[in-house]
Tab-separated table of C-alpha atoms and ligand atoms in Angstrom:
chain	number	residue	atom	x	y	z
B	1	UNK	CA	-35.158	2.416	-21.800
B	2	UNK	CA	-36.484	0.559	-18.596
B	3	UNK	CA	-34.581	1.258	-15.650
B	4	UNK	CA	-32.363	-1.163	-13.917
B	5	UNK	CA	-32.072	-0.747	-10.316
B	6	UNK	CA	-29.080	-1.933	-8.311
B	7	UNK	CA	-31.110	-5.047	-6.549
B	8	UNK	CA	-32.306	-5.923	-10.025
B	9	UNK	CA	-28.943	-5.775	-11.537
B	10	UNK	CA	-27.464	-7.585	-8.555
B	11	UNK	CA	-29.605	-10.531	-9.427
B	12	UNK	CA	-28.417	-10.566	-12.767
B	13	UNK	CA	-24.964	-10.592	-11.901
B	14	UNK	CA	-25.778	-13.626	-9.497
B	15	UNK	CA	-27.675	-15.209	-12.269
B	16	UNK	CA	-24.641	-14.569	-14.247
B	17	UNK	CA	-22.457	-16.461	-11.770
B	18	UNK	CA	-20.524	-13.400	-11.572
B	19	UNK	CA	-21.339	-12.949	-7.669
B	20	UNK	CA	-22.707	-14.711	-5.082
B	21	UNK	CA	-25.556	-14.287	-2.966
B	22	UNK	CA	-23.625	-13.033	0.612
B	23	UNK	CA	-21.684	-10.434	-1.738
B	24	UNK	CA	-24.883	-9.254	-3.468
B	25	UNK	CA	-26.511	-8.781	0.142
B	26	UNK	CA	-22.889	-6.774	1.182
B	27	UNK	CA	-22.999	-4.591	-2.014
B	28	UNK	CA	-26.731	-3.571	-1.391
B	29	UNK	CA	-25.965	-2.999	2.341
B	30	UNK	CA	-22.850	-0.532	1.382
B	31	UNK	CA	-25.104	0.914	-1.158
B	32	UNK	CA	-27.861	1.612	1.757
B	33	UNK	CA	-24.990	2.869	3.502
B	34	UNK	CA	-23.938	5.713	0.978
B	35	UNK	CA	-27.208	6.709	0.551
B	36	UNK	CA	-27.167	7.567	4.790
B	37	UNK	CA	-23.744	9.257	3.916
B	38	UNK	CA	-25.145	11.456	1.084
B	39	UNK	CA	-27.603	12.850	3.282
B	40	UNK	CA	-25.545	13.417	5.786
B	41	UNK	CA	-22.956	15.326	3.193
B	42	UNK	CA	-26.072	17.353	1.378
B	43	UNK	CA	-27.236	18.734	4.918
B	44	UNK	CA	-24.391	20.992	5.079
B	45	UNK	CA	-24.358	23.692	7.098
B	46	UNK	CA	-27.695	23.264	8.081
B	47	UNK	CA	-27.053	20.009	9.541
B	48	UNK	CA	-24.251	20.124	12.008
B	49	UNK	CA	-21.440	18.413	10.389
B	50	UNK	CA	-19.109	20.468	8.846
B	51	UNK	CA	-15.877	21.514	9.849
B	52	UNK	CA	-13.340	19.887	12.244
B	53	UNK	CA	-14.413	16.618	14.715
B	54	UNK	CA	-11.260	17.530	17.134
B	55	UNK	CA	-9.925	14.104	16.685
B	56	UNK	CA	-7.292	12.805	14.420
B	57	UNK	CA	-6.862	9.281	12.414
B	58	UNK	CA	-4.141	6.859	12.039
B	59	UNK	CA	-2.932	8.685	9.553
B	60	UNK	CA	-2.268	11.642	11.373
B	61	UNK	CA	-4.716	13.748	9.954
B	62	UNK	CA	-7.334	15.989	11.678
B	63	UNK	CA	-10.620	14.126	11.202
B	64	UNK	CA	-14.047	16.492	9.954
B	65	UNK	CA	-17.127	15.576	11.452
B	66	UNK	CA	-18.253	13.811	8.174
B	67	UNK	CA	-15.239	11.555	8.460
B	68	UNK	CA	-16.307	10.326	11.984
B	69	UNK	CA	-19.850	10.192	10.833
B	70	UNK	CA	-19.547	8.282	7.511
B	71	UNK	CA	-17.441	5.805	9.471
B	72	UNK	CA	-19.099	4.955	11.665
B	73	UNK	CA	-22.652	4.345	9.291
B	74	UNK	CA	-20.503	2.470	7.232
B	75	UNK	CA	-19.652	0.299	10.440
B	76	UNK	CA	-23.479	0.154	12.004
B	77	UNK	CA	-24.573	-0.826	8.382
B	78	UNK	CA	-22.149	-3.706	8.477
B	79	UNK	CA	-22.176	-4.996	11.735
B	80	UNK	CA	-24.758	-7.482	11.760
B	81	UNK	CA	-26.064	-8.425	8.352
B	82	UNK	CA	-23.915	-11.706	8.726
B	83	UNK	CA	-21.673	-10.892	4.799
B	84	UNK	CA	-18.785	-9.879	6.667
B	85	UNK	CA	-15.841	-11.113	9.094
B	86	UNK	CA	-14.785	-8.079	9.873
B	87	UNK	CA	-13.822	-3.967	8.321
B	88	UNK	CA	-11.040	-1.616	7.673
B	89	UNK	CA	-11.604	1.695	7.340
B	90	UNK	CA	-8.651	4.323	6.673
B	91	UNK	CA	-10.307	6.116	10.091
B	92	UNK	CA	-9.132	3.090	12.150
B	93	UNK	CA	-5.696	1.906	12.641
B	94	UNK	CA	-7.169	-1.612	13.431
B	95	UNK	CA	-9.279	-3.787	11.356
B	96	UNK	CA	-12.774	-3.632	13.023
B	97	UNK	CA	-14.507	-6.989	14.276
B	98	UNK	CA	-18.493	-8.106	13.668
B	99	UNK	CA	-19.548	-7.779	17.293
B	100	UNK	CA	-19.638	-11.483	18.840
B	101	UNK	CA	-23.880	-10.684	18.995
B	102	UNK	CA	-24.181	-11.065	15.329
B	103	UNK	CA	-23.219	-14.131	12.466
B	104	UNK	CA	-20.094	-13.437	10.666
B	105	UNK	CA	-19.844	-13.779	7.055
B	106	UNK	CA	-16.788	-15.105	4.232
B	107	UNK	CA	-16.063	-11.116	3.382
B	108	UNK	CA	-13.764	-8.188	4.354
B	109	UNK	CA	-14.572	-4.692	3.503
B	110	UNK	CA	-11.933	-2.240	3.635
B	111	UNK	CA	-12.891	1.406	2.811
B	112	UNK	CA	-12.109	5.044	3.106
B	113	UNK	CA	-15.259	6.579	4.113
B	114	UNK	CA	-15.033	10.223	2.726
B	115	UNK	CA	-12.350	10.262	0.976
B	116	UNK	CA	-11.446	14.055	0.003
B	117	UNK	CA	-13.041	15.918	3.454
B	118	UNK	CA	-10.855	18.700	2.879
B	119	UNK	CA	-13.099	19.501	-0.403
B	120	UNK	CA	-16.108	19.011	2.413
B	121	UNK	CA	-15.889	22.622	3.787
B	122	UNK	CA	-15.924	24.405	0.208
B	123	UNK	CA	-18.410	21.878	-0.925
B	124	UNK	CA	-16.379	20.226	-3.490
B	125	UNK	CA	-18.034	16.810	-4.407
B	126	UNK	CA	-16.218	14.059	-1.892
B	127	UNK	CA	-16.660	10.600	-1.600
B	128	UNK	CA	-16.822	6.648	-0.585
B	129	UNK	CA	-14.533	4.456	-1.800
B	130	UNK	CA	-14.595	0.557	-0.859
B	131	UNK	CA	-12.897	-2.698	-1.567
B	132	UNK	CA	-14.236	-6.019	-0.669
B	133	UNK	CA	-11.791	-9.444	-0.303
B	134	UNK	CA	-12.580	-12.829	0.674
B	135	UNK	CA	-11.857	-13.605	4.340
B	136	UNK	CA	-9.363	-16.402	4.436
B	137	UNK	CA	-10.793	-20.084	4.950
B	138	UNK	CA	-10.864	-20.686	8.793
B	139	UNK	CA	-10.193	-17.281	9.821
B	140	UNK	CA	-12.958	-16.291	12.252
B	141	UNK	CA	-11.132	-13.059	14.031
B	142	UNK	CA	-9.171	-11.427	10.815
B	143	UNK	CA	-6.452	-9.727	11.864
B	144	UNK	CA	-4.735	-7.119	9.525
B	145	UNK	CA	-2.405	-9.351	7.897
B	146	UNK	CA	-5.547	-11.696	6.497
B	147	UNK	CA	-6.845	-8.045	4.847
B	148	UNK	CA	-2.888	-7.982	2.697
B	149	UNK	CA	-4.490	-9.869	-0.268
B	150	UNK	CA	-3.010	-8.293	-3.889
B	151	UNK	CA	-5.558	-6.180	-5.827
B	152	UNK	CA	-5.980	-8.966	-8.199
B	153	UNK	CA	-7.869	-11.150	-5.563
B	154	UNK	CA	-10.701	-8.186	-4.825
B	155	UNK	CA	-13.942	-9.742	-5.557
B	156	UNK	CA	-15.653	-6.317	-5.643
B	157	UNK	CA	-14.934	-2.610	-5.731
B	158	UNK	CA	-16.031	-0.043	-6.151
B	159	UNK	CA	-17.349	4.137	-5.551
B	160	UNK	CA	-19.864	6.368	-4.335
B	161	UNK	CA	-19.264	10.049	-5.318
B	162	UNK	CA	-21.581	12.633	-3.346
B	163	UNK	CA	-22.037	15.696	-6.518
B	164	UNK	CA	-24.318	17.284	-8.194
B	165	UNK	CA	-25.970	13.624	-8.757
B	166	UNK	CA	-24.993	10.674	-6.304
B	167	UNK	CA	-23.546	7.760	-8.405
B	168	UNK	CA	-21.868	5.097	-7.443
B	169	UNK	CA	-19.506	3.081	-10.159
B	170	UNK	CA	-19.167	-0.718	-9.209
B	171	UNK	CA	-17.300	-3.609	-10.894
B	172	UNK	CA	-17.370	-7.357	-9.712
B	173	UNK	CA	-14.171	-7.896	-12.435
B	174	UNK	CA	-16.948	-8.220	-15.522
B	175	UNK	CA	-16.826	-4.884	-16.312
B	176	UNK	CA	-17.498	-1.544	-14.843
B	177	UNK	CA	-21.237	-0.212	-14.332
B	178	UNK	CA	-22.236	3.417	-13.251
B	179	UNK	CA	-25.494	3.703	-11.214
B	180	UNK	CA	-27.386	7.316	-10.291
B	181	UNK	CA	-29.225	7.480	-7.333
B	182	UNK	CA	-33.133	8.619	-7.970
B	183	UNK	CA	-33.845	10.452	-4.666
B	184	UNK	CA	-36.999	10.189	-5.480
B	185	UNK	CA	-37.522	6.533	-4.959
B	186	UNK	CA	-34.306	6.408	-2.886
B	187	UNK	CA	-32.954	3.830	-5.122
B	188	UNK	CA	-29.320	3.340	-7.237
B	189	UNK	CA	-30.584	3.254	-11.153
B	190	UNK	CA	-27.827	1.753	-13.932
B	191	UNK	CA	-26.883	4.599	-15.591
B	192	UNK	CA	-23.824	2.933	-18.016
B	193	UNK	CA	-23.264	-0.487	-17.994
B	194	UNK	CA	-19.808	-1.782	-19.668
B	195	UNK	CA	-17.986	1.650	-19.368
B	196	UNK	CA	-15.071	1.521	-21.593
B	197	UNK	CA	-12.297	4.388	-21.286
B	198	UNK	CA	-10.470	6.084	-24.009
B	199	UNK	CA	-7.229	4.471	-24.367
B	200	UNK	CA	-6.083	8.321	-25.916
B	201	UNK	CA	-6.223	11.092	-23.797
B	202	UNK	CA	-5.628	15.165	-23.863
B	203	UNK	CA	-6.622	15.525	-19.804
B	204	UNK	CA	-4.002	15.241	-16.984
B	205	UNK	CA	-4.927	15.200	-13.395
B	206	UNK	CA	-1.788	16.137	-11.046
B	207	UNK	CA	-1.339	18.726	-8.322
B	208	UNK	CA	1.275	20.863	-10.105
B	209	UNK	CA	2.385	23.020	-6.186
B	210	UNK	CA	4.493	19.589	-5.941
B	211	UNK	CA	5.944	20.210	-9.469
B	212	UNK	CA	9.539	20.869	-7.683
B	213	UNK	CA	9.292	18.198	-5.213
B	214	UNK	CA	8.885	15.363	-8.186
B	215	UNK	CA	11.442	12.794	-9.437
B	216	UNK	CA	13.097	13.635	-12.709
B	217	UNK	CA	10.975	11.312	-15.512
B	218	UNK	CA	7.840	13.095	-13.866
B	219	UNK	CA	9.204	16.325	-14.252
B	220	UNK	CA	10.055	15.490	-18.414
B	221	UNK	CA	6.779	13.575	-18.901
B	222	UNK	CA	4.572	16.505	-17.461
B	223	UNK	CA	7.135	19.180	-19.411
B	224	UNK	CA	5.839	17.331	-22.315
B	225	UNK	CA	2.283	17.530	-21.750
B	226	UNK	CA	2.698	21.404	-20.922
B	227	UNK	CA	4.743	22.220	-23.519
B	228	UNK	CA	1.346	21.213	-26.150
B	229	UNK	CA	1.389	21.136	-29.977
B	230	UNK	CA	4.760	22.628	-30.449
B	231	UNK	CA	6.336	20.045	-27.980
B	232	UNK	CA	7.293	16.366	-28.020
B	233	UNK	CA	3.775	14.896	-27.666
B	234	UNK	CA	2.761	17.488	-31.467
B	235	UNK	CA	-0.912	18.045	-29.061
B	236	UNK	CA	-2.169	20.692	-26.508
B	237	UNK	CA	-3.155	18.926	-22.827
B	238	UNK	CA	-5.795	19.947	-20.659
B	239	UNK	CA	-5.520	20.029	-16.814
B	240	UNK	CA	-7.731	19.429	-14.155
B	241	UNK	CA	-6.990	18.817	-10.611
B	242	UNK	CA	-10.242	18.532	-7.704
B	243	UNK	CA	-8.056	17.305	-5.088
B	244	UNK	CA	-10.829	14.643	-4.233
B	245	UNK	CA	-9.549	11.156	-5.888
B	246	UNK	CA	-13.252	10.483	-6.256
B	247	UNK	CA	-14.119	13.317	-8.547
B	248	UNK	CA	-10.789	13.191	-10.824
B	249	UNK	CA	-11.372	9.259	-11.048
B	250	UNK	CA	-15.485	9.744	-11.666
B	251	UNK	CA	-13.983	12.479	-14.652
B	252	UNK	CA	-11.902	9.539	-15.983
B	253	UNK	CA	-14.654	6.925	-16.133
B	254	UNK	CA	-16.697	9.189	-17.684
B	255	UNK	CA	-14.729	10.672	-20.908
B	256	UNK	CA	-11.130	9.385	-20.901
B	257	UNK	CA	-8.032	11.110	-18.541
B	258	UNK	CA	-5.024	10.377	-16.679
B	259	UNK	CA	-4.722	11.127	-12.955
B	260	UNK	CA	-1.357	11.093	-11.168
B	261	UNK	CA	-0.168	11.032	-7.583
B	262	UNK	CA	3.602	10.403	-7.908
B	263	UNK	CA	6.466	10.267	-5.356
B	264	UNK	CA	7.711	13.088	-4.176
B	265	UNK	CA	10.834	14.617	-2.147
B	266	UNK	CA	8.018	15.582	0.774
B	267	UNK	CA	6.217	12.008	0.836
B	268	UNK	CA	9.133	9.149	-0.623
B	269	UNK	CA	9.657	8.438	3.086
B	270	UNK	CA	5.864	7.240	3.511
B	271	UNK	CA	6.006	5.394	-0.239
B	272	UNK	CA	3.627	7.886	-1.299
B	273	UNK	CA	-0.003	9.870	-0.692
B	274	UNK	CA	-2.670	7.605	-1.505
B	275	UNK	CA	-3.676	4.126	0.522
B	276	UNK	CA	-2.936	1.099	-1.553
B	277	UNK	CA	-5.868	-1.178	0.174
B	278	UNK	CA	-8.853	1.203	0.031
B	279	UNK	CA	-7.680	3.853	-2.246
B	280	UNK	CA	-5.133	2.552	-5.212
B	281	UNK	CA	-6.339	-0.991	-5.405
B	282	UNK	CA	-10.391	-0.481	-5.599
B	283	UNK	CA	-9.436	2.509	-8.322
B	284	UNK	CA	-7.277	0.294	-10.358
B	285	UNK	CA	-9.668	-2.543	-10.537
B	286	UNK	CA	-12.362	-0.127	-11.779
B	287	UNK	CA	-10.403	1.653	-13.702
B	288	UNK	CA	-9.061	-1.940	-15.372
B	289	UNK	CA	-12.580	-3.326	-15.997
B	290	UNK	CA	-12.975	-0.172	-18.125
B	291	UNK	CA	-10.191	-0.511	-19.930
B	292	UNK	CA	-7.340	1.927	-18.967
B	293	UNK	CA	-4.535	1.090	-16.471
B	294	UNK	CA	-3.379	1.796	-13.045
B	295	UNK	CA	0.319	1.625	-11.915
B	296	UNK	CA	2.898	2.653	-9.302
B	297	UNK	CA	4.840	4.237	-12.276
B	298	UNK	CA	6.762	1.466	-12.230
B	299	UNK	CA	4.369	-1.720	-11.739
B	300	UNK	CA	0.988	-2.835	-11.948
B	301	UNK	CA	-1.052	-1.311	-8.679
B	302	UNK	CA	-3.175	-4.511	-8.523
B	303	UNK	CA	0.160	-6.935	-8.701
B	304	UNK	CA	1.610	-5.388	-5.634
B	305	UNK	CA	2.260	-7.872	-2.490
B	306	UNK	CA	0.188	-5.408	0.657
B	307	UNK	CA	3.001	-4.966	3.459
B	308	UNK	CA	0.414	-2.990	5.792
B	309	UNK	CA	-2.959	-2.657	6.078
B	310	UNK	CA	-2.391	1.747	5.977
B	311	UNK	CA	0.231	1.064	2.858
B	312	UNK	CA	0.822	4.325	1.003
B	313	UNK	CA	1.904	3.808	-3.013
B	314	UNK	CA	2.576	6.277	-6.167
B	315	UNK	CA	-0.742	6.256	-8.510
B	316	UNK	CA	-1.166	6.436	-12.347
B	317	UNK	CA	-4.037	5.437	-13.572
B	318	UNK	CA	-6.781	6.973	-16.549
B	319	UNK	CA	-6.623	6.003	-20.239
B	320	UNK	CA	-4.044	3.165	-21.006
B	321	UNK	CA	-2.034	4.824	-23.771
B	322	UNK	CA	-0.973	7.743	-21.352
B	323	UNK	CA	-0.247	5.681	-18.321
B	324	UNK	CA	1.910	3.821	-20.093
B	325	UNK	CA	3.586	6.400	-21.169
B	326	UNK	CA	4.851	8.023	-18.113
B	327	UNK	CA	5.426	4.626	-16.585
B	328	UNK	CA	7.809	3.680	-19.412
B	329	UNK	CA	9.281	7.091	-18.886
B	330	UNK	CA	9.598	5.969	-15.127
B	331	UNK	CA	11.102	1.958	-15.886
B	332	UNK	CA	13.456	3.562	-18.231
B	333	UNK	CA	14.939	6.106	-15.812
B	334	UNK	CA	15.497	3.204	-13.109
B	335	UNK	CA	17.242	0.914	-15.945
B	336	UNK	CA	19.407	3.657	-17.047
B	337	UNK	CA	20.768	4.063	-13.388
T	401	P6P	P1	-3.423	17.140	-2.323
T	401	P6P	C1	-7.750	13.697	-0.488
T	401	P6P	O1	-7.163	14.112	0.725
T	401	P6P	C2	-6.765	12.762	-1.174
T	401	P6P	O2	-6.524	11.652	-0.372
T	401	P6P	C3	-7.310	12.360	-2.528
T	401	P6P	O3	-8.689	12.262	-2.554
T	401	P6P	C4	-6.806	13.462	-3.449
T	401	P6P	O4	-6.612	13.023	-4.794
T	401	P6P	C5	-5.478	13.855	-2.803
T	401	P6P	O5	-5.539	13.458	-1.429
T	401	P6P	C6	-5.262	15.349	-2.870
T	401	P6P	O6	-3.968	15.609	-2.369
T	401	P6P	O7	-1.953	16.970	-1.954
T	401	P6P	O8	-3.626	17.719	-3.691
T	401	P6P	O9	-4.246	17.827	-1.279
């Protein structure tokens, strides 16, 4: 088959009316961007940049050097290509400005950088994670309450997962496309185009320490799933768990899953683990496009109103059948009450 590179594809999509030509410039400039970060991840040792930066982030968390590093390429790449009217990066409490130097553009990019840097250390694939918005009409200095826009209004999302291979998953909202990087030529080649997701599934993706901690339809739905063939559910479930959202959501696009990070006792107070504007929302619109479903538990992830730009929500997402499973399981609790 003739390989499709990412520019090439990118012009189809434009052709296609499915993007324009400013987003097709930011997606290749992200793109360029990853492919700094992956070299910086696949250094190692040998390059510097593991282990602790001695800083921390808004969220409280101790930063590794490849946090502060992938960052802050994703912020140089960014700065003055003229797509963009300003970032957000889950490394910054503040949305970051285009320095007054260069042309703004109609975007906003919101992204978690290396998302899973405690898997950096034991290297356990990590990875980029971005959503892109449209800026609001007449906004030239977006501030964070012009980056709350609903999941439904992201124009782009979309992956970069630093493995065995590097390959970055995109969608534009016309389906979702997988792309391997060829070191070689230093270029992104479509690998699947049109991924569709089982909507069946015998793969769970939780971290089962918080089993204790969980509300009571999690604790029944999971009972069922361990309890196999001679259970509820009459099959035997499989159970992975990476602890690097990339990884368990690259698992899911590629053969079928469900992946949960529910409320707990320890987190309820904060809403939840994961970030709803650069985590839950770019996830659920890829995971969407391919078919499956992504939800608090309760509601649709990419319906939700954004109440802060560092927002922390529940997340079920994978193959449709099962997420709606233990989100009915979760609605029906509440309506019993
Ligand atoms: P736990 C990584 O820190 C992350 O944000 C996600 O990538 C991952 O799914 C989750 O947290 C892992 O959380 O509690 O298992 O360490």
């Amino acid at each position: 088959m003739k390989s499709i590179s990412l520019i090439q594809f990118l012009i189809e999509e434009r052709r296609a009316g499915h993007i324009n030509a400013e987003l097709s410039l930011l997606i290749e400039v992200v793109a360029r961007a990853c492919k700094r970060i992956a070299v910086a991840t696949n250094k190692g040792a040998l390059g510097g940049v593991l282990g602790e930066a001695g800083t921390g982030n808004i969220q409280g968390e101790a930063q590794k050097k490849l946090d502060v590093i992938s960052n802050e390429i994703l912020l140089e790449a960014n700065a003055w290509g003229g797509q963009l009217a300003a970032c957000a990066s889950e490394e910054m409490e503040d949305p970051q400005p285009i320095p007054d130097m260069y042309p703004k553009g109609h975007h906003l990019l919101l992204f978690d950088p290396l998302d899973g840097s405690s898997n950096i250390d034991v290297n356990i694939s990590v990875g980029t994670i971005f959503s892109i918005l449209r800026c609001p009409d007449g906004v030239t200095e977006p501030k964070a309450e012009h980056f709350l826009q609903p999941g439904t209004t992201q124009l782009a999302a979309g992956y970069v997962v630093y493995g065995p291979a590097t390959v970055m998953v995109l969608t534009f909202g016309h389906g979702t496309h997988e792309f391997t990087l060829d070191r070689e030529v230093g270029s992104f080649i479509l690998s699947r185009r049109d991924i569709l997701i089982p909507e069946e599934t015998a793969e769970f993706a939780i971290n089962m320490s918080n089993q204790r901690h969980w509300e009571a339809p999690m604790q029944r739905y999971i009972g069922e799933l361990l309890a196999g063939k001679d259970g509820p559910r009459a099959k035997d479930f499989n159970m992975r768990w990476v602890a690097s959202m990339v990884a368990d959501v690259h698992r899911i696009i590629t053969r079928g899953g469900v992946f949960f990070y529910p409320l707990d006792a320890k987190i309820k107070s904060k809403g939840g683990k994961l970030r709803l504007m650069y985590e839950a929302n770019p996830m659920a619109f890829i995971i969407e496009q391919a078919g499956g479903a992504a939800t608090t538990g309760r509601e649709r992830i990419m319906g939700l109103q954004p109440t802060g730009l560092h927002q922390r929500v529940p997340v079920f997402l994978g193959s449709k059948k099962e997420v709606e499973v233990a989100t009915h399981y979760h609605v029906a609790a509440d309506a019993a009450v």
